[in-house]
JSON list of C-alpha atoms in Angstrom, two decimals:
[
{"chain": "H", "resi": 1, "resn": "UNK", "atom": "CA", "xyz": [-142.27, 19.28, 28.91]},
{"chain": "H", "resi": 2, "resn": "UNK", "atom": "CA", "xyz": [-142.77, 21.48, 32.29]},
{"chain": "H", "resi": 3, "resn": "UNK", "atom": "CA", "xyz": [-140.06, 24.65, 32.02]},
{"chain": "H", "resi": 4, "resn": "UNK", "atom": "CA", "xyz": [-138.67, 23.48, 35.25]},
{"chain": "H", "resi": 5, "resn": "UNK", "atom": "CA", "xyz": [-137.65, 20.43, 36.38]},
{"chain": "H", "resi": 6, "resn": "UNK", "atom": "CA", "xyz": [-137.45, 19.62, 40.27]},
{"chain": "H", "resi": 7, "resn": "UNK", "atom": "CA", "xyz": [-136.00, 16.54, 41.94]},
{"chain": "H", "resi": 8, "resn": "UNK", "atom": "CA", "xyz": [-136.49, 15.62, 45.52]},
{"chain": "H", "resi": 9, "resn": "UNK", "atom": "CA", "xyz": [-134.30, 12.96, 46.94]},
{"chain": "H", "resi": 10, "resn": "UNK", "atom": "CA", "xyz": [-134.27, 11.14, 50.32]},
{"chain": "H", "resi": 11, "resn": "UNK", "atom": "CA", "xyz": [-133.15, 7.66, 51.43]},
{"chain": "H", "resi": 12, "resn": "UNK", "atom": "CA", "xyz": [-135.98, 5.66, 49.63]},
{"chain": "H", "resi": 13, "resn": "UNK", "atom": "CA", "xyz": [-138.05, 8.17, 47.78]},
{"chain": "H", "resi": 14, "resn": "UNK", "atom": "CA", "xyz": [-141.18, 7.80, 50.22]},
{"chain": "H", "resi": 15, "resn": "UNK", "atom": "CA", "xyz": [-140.81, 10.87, 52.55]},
{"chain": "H", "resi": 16, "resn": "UNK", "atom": "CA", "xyz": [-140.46, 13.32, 49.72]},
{"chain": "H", "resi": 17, "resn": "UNK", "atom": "CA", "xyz": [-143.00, 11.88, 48.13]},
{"chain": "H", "resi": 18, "resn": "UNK", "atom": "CA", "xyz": [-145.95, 12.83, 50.22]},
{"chain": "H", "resi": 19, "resn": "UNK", "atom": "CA", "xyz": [-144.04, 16.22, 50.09]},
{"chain": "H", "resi": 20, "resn": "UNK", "atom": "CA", "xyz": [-144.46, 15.98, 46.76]},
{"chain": "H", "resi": 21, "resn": "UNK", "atom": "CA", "xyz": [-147.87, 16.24, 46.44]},
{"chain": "H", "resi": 22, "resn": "UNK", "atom": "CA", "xyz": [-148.10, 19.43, 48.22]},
{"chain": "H", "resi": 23, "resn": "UNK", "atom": "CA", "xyz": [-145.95, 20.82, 46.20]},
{"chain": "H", "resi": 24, "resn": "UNK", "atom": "CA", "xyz": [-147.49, 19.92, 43.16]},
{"chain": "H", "resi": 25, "resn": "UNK", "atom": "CA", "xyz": [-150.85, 21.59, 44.66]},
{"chain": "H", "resi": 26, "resn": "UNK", "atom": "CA", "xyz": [-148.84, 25.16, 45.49]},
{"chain": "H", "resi": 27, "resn": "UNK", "atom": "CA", "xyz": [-147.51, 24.48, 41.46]},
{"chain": "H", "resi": 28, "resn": "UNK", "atom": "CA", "xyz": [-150.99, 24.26, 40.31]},
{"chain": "H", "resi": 29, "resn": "UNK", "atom": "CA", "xyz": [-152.25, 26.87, 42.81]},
{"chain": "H", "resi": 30, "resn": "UNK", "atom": "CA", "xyz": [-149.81, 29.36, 41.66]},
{"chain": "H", "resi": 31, "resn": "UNK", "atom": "CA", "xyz": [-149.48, 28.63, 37.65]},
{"chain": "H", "resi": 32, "resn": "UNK", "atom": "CA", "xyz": [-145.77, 27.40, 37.80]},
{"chain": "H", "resi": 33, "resn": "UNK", "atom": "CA", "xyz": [-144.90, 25.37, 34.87]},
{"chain": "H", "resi": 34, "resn": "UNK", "atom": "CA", "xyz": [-142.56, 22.14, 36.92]},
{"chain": "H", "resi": 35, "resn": "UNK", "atom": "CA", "xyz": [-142.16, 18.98, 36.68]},
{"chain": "H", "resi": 36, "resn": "UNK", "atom": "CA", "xyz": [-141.34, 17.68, 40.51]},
{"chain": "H", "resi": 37, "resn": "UNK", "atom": "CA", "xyz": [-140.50, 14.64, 41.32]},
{"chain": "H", "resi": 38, "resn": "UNK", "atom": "CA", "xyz": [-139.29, 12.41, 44.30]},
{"chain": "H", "resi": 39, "resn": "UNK", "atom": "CA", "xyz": [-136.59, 9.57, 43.98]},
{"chain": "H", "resi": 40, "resn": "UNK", "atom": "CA", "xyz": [-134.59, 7.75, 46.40]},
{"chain": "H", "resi": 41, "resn": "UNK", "atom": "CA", "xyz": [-130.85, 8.26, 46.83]},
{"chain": "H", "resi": 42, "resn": "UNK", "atom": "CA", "xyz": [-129.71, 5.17, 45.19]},
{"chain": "H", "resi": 43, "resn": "UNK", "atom": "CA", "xyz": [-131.73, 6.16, 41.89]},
{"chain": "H", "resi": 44, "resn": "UNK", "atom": "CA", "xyz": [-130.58, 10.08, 41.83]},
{"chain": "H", "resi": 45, "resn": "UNK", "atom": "CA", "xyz": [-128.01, 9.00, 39.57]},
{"chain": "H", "resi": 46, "resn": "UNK", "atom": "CA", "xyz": [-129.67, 7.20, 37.01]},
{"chain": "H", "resi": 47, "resn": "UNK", "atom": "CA", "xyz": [-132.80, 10.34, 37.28]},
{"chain": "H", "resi": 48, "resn": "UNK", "atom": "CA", "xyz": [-129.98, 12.91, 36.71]},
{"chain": "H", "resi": 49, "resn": "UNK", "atom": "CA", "xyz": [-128.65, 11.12, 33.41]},
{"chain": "H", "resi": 50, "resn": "UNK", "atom": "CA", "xyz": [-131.76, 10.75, 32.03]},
{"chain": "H", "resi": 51, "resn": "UNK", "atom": "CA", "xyz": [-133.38, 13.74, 32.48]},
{"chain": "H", "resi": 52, "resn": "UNK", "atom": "CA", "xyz": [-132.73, 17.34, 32.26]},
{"chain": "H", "resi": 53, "resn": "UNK", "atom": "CA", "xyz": [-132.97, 18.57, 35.91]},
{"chain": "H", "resi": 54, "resn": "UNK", "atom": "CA", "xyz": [-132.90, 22.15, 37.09]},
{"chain": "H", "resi": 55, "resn": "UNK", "atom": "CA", "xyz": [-131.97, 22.12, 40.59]},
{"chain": "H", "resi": 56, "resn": "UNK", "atom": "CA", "xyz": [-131.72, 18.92, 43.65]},
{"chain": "H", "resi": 57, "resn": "UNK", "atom": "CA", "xyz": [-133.44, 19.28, 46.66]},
{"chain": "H", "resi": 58, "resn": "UNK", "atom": "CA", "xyz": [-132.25, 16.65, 49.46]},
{"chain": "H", "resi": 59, "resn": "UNK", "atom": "CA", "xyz": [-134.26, 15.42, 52.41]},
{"chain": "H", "resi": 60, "resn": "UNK", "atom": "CA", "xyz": [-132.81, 16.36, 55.80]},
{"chain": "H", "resi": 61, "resn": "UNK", "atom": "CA", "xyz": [-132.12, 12.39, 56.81]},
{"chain": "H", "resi": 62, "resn": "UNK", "atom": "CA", "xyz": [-129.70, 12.40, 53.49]},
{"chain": "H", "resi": 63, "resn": "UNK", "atom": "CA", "xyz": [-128.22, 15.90, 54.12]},
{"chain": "H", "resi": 64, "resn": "UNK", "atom": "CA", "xyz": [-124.66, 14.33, 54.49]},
{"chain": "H", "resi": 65, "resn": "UNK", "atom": "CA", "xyz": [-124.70, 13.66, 50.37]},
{"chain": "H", "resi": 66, "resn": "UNK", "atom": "CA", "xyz": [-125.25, 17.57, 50.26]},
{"chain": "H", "resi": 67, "resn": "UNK", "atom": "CA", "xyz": [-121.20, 17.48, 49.30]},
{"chain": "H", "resi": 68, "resn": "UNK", "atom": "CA", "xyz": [-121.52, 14.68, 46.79]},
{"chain": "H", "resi": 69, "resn": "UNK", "atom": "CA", "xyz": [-124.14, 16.64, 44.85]},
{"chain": "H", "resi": 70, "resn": "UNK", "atom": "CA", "xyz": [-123.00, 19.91, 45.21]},
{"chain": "H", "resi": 71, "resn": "UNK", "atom": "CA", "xyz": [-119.28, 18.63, 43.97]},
{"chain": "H", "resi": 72, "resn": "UNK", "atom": "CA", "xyz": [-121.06, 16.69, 41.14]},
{"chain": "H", "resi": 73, "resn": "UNK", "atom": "CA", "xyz": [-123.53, 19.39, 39.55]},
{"chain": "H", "resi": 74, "resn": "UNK", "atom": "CA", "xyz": [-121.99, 22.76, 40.31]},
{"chain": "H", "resi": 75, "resn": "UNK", "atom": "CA", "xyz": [-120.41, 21.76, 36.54]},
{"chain": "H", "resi": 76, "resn": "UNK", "atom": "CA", "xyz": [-123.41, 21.40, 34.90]},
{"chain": "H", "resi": 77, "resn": "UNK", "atom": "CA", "xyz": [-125.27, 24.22, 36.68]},
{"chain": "H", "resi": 78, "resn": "UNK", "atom": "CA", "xyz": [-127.66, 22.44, 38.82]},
{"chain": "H", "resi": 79, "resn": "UNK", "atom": "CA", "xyz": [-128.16, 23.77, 42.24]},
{"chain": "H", "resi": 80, "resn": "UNK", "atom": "CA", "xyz": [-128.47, 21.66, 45.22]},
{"chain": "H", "resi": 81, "resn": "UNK", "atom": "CA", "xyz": [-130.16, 22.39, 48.66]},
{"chain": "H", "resi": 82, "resn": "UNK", "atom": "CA", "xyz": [-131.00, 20.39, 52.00]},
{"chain": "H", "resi": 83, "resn": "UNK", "atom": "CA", "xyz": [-134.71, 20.91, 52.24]},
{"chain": "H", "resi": 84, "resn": "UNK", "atom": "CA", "xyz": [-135.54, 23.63, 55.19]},
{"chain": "H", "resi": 85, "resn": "UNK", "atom": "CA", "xyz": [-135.90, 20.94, 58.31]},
{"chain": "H", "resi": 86, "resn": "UNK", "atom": "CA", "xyz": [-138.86, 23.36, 59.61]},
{"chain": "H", "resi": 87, "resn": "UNK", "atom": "CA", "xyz": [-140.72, 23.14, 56.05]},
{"chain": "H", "resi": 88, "resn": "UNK", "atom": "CA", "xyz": [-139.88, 19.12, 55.41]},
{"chain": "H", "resi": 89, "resn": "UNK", "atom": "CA", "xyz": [-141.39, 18.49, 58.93]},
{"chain": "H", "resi": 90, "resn": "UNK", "atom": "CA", "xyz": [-144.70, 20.25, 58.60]},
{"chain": "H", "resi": 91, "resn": "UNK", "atom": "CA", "xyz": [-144.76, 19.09, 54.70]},
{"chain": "H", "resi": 92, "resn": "UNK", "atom": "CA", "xyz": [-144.93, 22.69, 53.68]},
{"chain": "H", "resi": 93, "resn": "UNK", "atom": "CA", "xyz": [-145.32, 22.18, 50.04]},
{"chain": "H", "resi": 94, "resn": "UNK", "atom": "CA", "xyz": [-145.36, 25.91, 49.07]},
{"chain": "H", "resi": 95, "resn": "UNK", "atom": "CA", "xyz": [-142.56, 26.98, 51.37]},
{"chain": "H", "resi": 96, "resn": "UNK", "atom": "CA", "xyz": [-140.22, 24.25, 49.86]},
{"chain": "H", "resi": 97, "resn": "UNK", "atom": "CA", "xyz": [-142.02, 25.11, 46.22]},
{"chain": "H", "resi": 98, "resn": "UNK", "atom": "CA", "xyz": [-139.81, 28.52, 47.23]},
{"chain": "H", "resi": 99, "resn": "UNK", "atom": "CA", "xyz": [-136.40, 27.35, 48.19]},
{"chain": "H", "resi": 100, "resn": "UNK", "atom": "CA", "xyz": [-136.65, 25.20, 44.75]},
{"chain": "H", "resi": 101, "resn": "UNK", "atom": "CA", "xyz": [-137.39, 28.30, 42.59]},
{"chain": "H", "resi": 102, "resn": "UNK", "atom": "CA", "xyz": [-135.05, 30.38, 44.49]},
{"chain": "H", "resi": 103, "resn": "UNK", "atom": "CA", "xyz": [-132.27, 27.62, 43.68]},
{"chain": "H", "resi": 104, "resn": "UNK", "atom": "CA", "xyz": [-133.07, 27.97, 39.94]},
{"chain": "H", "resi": 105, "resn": "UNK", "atom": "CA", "xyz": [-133.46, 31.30, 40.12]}
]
């Protein structure tokens, strides 16, 4: 089990998912032991009882649920960020590799 566990949310799942990718190549580039993920906004629920998450990072189009989650896992300790719009739109794996580890800190 990775040390840190990272899940990306956006409408469906399918935008942070090729952002995934290059995130997982900055993880392997730079020896970070995470676990990232990508689900869509109608599944974050179901990810976030069933697994042991460290922080929530949101895709810009779903920024409006920033509240929901913030309200929802401030209790629990999770941290929750809108993804930086720059980084999402250039698919700047290692920038938004960062803001994740920054969240967990």
């Amino acid at each position: 089990m990775a040390e840190k566990t990272i899940m990306l949310c956006c409408a469906a799942g399918m935008s942070t998912s090729l952002l995934l990718s290059k995130m997982q190549k900055a993880v392997e580039a730079q020896g970070v032991d995470a676990e990232i993920f990508a689900t869509g906004a109608s599944d974050a629920d179901n990810q976030l009882e069933n697994k042991k998450i460290d922080c929530v990072l949101l895709g810009p189009q779903v920024r409006f649920m920033e509240g929901q989650f913030k309200e929802k896992l401030a209790p629990k300790g999770i941290g929750v960020e809108v993804i930086d719009m720059k980084a999402y739109g250039m698919m700047d794996g290692e920038t938004v590799l960062k803001q994740a580890l920054a969240l967990i800190g």
